[in-house]
Coordinates of C-alpha atoms and ligand atoms in Angstrom, one line a residue:
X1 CA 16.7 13.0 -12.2
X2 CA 17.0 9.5 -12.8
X3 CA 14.3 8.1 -15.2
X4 CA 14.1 4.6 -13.0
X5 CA 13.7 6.8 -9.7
X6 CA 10.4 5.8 -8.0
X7 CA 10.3 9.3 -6.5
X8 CA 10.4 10.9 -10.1
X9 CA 7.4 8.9 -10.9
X10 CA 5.2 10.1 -8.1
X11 CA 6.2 13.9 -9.1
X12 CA 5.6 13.1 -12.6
X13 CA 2.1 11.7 -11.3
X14 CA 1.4 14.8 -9.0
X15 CA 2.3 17.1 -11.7
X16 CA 0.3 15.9 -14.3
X17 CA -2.3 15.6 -11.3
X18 CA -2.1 19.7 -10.8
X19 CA -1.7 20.7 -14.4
X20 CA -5.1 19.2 -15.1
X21 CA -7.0 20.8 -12.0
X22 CA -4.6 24.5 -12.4
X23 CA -2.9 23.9 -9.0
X24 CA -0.7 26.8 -7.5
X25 CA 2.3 27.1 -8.8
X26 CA 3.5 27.4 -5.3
X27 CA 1.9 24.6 -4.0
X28 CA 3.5 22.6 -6.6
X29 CA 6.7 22.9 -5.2
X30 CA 5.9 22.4 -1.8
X31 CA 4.3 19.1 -2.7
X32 CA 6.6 17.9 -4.6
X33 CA 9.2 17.4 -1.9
X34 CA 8.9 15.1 1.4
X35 CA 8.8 17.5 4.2
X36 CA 11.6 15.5 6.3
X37 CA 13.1 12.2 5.9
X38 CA 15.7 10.6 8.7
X39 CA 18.4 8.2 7.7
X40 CA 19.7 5.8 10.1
X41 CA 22.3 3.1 10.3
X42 CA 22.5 0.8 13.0
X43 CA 24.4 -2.3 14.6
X44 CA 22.3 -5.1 15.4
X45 CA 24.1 -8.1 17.3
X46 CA 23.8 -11.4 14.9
X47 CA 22.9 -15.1 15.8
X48 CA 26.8 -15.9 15.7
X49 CA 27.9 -12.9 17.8
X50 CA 29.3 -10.7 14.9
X51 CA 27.6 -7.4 14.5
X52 CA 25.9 -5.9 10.6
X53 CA 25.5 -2.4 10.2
X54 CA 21.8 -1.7 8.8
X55 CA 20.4 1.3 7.2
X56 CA 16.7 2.5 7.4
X57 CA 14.9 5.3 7.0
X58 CA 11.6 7.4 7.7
X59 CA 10.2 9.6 5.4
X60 CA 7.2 11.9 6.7
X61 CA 6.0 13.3 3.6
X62 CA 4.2 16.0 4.2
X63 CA 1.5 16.7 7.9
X64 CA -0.9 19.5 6.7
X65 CA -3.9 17.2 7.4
X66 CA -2.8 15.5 10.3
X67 CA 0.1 12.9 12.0
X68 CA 1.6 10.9 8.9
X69 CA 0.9 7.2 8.7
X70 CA 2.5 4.9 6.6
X71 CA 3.9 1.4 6.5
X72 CA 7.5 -0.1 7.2
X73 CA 9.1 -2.2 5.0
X74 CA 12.4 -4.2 5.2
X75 CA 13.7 -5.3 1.6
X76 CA 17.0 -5.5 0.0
X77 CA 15.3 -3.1 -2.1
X78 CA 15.0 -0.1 0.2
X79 CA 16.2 3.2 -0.6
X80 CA 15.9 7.1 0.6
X81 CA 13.7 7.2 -3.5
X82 CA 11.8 4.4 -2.8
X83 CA 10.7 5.2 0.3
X84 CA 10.1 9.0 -0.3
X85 CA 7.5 7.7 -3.4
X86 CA 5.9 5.0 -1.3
X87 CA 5.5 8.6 1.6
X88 CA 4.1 11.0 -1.5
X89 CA 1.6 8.3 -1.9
X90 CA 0.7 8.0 1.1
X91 CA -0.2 11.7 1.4
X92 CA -2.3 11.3 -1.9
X93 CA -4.1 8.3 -0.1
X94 CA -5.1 9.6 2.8
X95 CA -6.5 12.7 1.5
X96 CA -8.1 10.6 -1.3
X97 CA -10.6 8.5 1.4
X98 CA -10.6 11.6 3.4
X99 CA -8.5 10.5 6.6
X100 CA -7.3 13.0 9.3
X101 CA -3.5 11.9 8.3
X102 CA -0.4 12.8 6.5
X103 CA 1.4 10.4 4.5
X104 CA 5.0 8.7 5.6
X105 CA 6.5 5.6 5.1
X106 CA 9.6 3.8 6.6
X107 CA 11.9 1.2 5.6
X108 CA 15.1 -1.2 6.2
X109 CA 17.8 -2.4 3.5
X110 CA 17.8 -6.2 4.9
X111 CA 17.1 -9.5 3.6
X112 CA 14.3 -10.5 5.9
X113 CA 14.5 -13.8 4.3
X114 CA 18.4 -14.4 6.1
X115 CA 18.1 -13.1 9.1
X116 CA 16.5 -15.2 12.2
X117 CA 13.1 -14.0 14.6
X118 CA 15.5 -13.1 17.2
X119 CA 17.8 -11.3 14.7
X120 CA 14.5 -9.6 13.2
X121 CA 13.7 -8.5 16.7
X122 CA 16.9 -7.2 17.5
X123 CA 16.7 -5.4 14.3
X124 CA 13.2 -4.2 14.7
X125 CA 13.8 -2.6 18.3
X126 CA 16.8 -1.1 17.0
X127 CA 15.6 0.9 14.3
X128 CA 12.3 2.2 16.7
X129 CA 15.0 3.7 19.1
X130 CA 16.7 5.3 16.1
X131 CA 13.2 7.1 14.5
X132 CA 11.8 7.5 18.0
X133 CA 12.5 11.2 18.0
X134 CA 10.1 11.1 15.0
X135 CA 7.4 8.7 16.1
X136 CA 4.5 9.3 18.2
X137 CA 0.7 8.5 18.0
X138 CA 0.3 12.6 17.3
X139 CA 2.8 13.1 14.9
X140 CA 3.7 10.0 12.8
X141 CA 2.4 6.4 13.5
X142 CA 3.6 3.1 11.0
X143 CA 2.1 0.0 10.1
X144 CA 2.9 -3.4 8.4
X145 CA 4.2 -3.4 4.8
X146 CA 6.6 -5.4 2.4
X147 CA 7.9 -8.5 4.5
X148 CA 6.9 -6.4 8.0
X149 CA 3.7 -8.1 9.9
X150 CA 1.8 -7.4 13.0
X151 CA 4.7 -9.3 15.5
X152 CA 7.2 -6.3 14.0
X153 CA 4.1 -4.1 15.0
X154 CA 4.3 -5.7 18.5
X155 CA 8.2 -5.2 18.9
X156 CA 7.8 -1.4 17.5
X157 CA 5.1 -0.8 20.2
X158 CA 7.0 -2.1 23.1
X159 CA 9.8 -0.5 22.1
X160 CA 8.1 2.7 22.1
X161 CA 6.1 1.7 25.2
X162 CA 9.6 1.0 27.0
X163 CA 10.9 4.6 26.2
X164 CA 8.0 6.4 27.2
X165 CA 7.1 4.5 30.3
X166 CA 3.4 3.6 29.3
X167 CA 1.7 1.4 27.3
X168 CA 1.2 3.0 23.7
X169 CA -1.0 0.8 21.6
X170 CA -1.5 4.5 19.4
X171 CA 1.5 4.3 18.0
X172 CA 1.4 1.6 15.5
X173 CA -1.2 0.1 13.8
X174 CA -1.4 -3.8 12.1
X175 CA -0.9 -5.3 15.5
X176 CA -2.1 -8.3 17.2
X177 CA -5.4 -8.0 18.2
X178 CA -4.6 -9.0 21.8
X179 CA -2.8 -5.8 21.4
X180 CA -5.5 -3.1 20.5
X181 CA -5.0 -3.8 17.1
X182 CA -8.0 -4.2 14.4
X183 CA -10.2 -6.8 14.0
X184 CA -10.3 -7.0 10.2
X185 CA -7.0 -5.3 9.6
X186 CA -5.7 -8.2 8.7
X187 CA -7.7 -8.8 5.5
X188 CA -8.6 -4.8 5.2
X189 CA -6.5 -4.1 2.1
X190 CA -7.3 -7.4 -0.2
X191 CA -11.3 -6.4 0.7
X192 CA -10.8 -3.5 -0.6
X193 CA -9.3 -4.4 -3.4
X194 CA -12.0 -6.8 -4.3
X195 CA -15.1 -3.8 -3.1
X196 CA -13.4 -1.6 -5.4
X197 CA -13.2 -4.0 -8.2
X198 CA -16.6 -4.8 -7.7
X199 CA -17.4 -1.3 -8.0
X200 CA -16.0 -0.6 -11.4
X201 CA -18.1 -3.7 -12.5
X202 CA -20.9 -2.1 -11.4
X203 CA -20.0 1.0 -13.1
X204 CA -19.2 -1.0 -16.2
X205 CA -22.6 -2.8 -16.1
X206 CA -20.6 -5.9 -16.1
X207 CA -21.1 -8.9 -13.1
X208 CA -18.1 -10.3 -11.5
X209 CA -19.3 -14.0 -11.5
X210 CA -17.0 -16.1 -13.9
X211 CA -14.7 -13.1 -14.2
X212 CA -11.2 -14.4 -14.8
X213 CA -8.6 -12.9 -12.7
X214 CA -4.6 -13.0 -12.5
X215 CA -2.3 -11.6 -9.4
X216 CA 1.4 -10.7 -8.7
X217 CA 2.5 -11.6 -5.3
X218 CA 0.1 -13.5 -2.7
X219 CA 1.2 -11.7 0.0
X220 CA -1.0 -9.7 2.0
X221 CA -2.3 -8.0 -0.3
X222 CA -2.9 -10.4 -3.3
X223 CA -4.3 -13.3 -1.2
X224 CA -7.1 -10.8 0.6
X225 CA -7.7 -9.7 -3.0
X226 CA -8.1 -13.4 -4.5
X227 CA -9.8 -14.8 -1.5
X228 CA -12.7 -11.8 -1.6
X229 CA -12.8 -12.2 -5.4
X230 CA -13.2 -15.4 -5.6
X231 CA -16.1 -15.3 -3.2
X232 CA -17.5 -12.6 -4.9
X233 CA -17.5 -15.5 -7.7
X234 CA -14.5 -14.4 -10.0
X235 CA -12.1 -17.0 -10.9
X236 CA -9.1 -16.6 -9.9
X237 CA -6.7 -18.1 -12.8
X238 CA -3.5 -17.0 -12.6
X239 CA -1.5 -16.4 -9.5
X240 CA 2.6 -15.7 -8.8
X241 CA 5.3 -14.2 -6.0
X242 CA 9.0 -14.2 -5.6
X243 CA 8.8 -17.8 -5.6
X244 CA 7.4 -18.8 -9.3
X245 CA 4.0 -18.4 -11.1
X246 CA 1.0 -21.0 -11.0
X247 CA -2.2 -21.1 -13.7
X248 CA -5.1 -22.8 -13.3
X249 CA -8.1 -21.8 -16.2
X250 CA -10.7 -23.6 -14.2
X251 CA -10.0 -21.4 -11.4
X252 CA -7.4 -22.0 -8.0
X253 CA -9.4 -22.9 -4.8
X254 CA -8.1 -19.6 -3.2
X255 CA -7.7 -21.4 0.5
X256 CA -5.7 -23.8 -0.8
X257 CA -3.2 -21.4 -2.1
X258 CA -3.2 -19.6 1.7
X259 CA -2.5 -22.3 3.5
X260 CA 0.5 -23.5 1.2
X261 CA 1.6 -19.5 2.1
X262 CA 0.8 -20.2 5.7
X263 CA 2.7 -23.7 5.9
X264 CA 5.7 -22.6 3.6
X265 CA 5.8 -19.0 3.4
X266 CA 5.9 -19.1 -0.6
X267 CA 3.7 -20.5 -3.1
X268 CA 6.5 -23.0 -4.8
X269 CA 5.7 -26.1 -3.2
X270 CA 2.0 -25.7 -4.4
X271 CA 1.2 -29.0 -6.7
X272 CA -0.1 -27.0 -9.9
X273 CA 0.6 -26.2 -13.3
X274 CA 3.8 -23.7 -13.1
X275 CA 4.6 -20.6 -15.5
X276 CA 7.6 -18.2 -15.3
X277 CA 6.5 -15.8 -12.5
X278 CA 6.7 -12.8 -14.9
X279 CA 4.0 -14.4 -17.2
X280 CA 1.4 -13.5 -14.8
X281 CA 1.4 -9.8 -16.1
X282 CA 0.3 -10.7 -19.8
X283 CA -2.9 -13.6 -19.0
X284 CA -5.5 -12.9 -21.3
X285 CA -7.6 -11.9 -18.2
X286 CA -10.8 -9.7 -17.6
X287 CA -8.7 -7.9 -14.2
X288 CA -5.3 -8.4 -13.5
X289 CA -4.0 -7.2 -9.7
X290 CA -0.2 -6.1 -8.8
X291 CA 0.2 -6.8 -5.7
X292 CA 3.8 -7.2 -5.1
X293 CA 6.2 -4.0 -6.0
X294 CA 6.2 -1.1 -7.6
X295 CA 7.4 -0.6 -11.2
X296 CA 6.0 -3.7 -12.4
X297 CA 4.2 -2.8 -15.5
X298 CA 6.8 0.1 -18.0
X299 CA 6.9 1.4 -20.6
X300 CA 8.6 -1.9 -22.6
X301 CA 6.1 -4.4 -21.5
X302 CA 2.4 -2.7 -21.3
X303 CA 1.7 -3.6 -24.8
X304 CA 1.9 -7.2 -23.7
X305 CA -0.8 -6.5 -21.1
X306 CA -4.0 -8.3 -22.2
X307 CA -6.5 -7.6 -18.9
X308 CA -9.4 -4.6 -19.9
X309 CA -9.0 -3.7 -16.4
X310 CA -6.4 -3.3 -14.0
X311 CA -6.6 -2.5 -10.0
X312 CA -3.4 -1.7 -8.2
X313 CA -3.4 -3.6 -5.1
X314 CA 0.6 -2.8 -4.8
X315 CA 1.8 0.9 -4.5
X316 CA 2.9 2.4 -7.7
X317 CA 3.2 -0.8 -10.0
X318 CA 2.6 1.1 -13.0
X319 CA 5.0 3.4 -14.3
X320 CA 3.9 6.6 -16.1
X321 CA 5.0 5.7 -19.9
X322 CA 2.7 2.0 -19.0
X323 CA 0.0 5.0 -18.4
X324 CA -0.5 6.4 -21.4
X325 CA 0.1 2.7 -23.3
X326 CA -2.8 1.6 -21.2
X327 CA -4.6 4.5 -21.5
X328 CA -4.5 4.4 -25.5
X329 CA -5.9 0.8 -25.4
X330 CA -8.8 1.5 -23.1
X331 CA -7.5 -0.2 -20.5
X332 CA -9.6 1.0 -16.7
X333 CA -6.7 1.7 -14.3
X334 CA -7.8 1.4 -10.9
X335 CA -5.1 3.7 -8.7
X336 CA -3.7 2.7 -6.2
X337 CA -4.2 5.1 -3.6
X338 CA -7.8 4.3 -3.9
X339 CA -7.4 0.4 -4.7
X340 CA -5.6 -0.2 -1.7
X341 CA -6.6 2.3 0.9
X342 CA -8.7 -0.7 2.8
X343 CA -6.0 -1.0 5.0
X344 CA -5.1 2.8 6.1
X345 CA -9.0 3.3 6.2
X346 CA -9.0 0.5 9.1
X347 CA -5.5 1.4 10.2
X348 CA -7.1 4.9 11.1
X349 CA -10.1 2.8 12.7
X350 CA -7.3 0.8 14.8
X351 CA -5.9 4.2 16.0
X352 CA -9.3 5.6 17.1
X353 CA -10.2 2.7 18.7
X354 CA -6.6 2.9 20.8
X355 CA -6.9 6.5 21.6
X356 CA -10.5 5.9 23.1
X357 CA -10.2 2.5 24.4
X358 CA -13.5 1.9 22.8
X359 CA -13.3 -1.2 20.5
X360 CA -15.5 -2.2 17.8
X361 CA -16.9 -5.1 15.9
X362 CA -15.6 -6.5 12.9
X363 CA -18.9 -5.9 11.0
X364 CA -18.9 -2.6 12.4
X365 CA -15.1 -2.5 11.4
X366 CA -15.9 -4.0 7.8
X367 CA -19.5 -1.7 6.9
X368 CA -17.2 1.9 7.8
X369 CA -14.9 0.5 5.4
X370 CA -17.0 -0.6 2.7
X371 CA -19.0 3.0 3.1
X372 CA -15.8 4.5 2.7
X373 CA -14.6 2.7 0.1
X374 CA -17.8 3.7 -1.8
X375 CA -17.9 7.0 -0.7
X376 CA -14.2 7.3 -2.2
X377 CA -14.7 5.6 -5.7
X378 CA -17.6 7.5 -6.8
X379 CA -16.0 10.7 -6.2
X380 CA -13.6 9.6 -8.5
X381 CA -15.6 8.0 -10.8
X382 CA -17.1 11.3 -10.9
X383 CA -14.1 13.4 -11.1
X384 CA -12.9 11.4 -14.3
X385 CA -16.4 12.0 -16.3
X386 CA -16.3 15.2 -15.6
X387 CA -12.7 16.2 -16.6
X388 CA -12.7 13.6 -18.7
X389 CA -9.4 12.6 -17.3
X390 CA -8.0 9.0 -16.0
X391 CA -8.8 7.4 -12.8
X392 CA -5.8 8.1 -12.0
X393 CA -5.3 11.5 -12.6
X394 CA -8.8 12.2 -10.8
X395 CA -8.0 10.3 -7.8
X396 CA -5.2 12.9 -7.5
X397 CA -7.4 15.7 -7.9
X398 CA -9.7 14.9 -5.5
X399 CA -7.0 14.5 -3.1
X400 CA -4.9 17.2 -4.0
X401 CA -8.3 19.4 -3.8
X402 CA -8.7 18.6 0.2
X403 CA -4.8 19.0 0.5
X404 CA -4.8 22.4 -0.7
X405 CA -7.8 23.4 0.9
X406 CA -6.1 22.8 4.2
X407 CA -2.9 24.7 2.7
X408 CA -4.4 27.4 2.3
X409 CA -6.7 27.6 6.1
X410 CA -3.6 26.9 7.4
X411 CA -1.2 29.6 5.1
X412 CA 2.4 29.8 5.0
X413 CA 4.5 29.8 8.5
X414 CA 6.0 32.2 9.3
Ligands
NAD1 P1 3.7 -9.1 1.5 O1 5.2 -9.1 1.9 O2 2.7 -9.7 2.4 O3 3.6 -9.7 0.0 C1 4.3 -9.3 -1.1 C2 4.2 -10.4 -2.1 O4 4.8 -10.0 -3.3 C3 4.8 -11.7 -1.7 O5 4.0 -12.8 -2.1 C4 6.1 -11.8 -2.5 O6 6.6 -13.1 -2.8 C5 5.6 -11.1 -3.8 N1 6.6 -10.7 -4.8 C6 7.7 -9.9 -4.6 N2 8.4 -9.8 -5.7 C7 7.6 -10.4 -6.7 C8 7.7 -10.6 -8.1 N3 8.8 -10.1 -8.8 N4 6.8 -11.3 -8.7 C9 5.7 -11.8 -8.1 N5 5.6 -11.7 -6.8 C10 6.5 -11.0 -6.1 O7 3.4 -7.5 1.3 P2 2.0 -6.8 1.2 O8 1.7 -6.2 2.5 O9 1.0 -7.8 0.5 O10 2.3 -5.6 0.1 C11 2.2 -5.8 -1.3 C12 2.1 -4.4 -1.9 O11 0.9 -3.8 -1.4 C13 3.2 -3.4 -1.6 O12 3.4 -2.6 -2.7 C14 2.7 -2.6 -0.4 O13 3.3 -1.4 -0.3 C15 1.2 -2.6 -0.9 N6 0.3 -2.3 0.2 C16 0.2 -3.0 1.3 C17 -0.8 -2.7 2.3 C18 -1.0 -3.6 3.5 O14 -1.9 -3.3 4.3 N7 -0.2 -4.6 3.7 C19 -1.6 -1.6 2.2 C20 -1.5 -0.8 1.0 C21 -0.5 -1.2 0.0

């Protein structure tokens, strides 16, 4: 297997996971492979009336604990590895904040940033049609990720809508809110990210006010995380995405920064003090957030990491050999499938809220994710003192614990 394979990093991951907490041998290998994954290529009609050939893909990881959920990305970067790691993860996640879900995730080999709305549109409906024999608010049911956003969450559902003959708002989540979709969605991930840092300070005795703080790619993800920071009064220092780096010691006025993303979809024409984007990762910070892409942190550059404590707002941006480099200089690795499982928590409050047609509050929306949130991090907070293992590596316990437990109810068809 390819060292640099994303999908070798989650089984590395899991099987460290089992060997710690003595996990069937035969439950091993059924976890360690994605229970079905659907490649698709597709034509899609182009602004100039030529036609491109794209490929996608869905990945359903593995259902014991219910439909899969997962997000949809479209990046140049896409690839049956990539997304079968971002599914695994999934799985992990869900089980991990104790959600009735499987994990799957989905994605497009495109260049979202050369392609038109209508072309994206085209694109969008396109690819439903082709996973449609897969999708279904009781079997597998996506959301926004990478470059994806609640209008591709719009096309998905009327696409699906159009095939079935009914409205569907069930089978997506991360749409509009005129659509059934979530109040707080939006934000849920970055809150979460922020709660759970807030958390580990608590653990650590240590207050967040004055906290310095650095994060890759203000996305989604990274913008929630510095916004909800900031207010919880860290200060947010140093902040990059695909675009360049900015770095500010007295601390960024986080709105600011949103509404240059807003205006100009990238951070570059922001008037500040600029770094090289990659610098972001090595600020002499007290927490430092990925939150653009996995694989950010290896084996070659964790020594250069300065920040005593890290929380993963992006899916897998630390690779195994960064692990144990962190690990040996004390460094608190937040996970995460428990960092940032804000948004499938009120993803899976979006879907409920479809299914009954019984819609809730945001602060009704924002305290079930908080208690969850809490609920979550000191199970693992537990898990580690007691095993004396890794946050990550106890995050995987306690999810692989409830996966196996419903493994074994279940048994072994036929
Ligand atoms: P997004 O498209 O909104 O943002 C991604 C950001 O990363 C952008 O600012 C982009 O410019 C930046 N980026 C890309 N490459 C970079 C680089 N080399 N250096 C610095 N910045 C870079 O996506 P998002 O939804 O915020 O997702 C970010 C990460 O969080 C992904 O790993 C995703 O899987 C994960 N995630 C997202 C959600 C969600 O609800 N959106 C939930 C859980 C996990």
């Amino acid at each position: 297997m390819d060292k640099t394979s994303v999908a070798h990093i989650a089984r590395m991951q899991l099987e460290k996971a089992a060997r710690a907490m003595n996990l069937s041998e035969d439950l091993v290998t059924v976890l360690k492979c994605p229970k079905r994954i659907l490649q698709v290529t597709f034509p899609v009609k182009r602004d100039d009336g030529t036609v491109t050939c794209f490929t996608g893909y869905r990945c359903q990881y593995n259902d014991a604990r219910g439909p899969t959920k997962g997000g949809v990305r479209y990046h140049p970067n896409v690839s049956a590895d990539e997304v079968i790691a971002l599914a695994a993860w999934m799985t992990w996640k869900c089980a991990l904040v104790d959600l009735p879900y499987g994990g799957a995730k989905g994605g497009v080999v495109c260049d979202p940033t050369h392609l038109s709305e209508g072309e994206m549109e085209r694109l969008t409906r396109r690819y439903t049609t082709e996973i449609m024999p897969i999708l279904g608010p009781h079997s597998d049911i996506p959301a926004p990720d990478v470059f994806t956003t609640s209008k591709t969450m719009a096309w998905m559902m009327d696409t699906y809508s159009m095939f079935t003959g009914h409205t569907e708002p069930s089978v997506v989540t991360g749409k509009p809110e005129a659509l059934g979709g979530s109040l707080g969605r939006k934000e849920a991930t970055g809150r979460g990210v922020a709660i759970i840092t807030r958390e580990l300070f608590t653990k650590l005795k240590r207050s967040l006010e004055g906290a310095t703080v650095a994060v890759q790619g203000f996305g989604n993800v990274g913008g929630y995380a510095a916004f909800f920071l900031s207010e919880m009064g860290a200060k947010i220092i140093a902040v990059s995405d695909s675009s360049g780096g900015f770095v500010n010691p007295d601390g960024f006025n986080v709105p600011e920064l949103m509404r240059c993303v807003d205006e100009h979809t990238c951070l570059a024409p922001y008037p500040g003090e600029k770094m090289d984007k990659d610098e972001v990762l090595y600020k002499d910070v007290d927490v430092l957030i990925p939150a653009a892409l996995e694989n950010q942190i290896r084996g070659d550059n964790a020594p250069r990491v300065q920040a005593k404590i890290i929380v993963e707002g992006a899916n897998g941006p630390t690779a195994p050999e960064a692990d144990e480099v962190l690990e040996s200089k004390g460094v608190h690795v937040v996970p995460d499938i428990m960092a940032n499982s804000g948004g499938v928590i009120v993803s899976h409050l979006e879907w409920v809220q479809a299914m009954t047609g019984l819609y809730m509050g945001e602060d009704e929306v924002n305290g079930r994710l908080e208690g969850r949130l809490v609920r979550s991090f000191e199970a693992v907070w537990r898990k580690a003192h007691e095993l004396r293992v890794s946050l990550r590596t106890a995050a995987y316990i306690v999810a692989l614990e409830r996966i196996a437990e419903v493994h074994r109810y279940r048994g072994l068809f036929p």
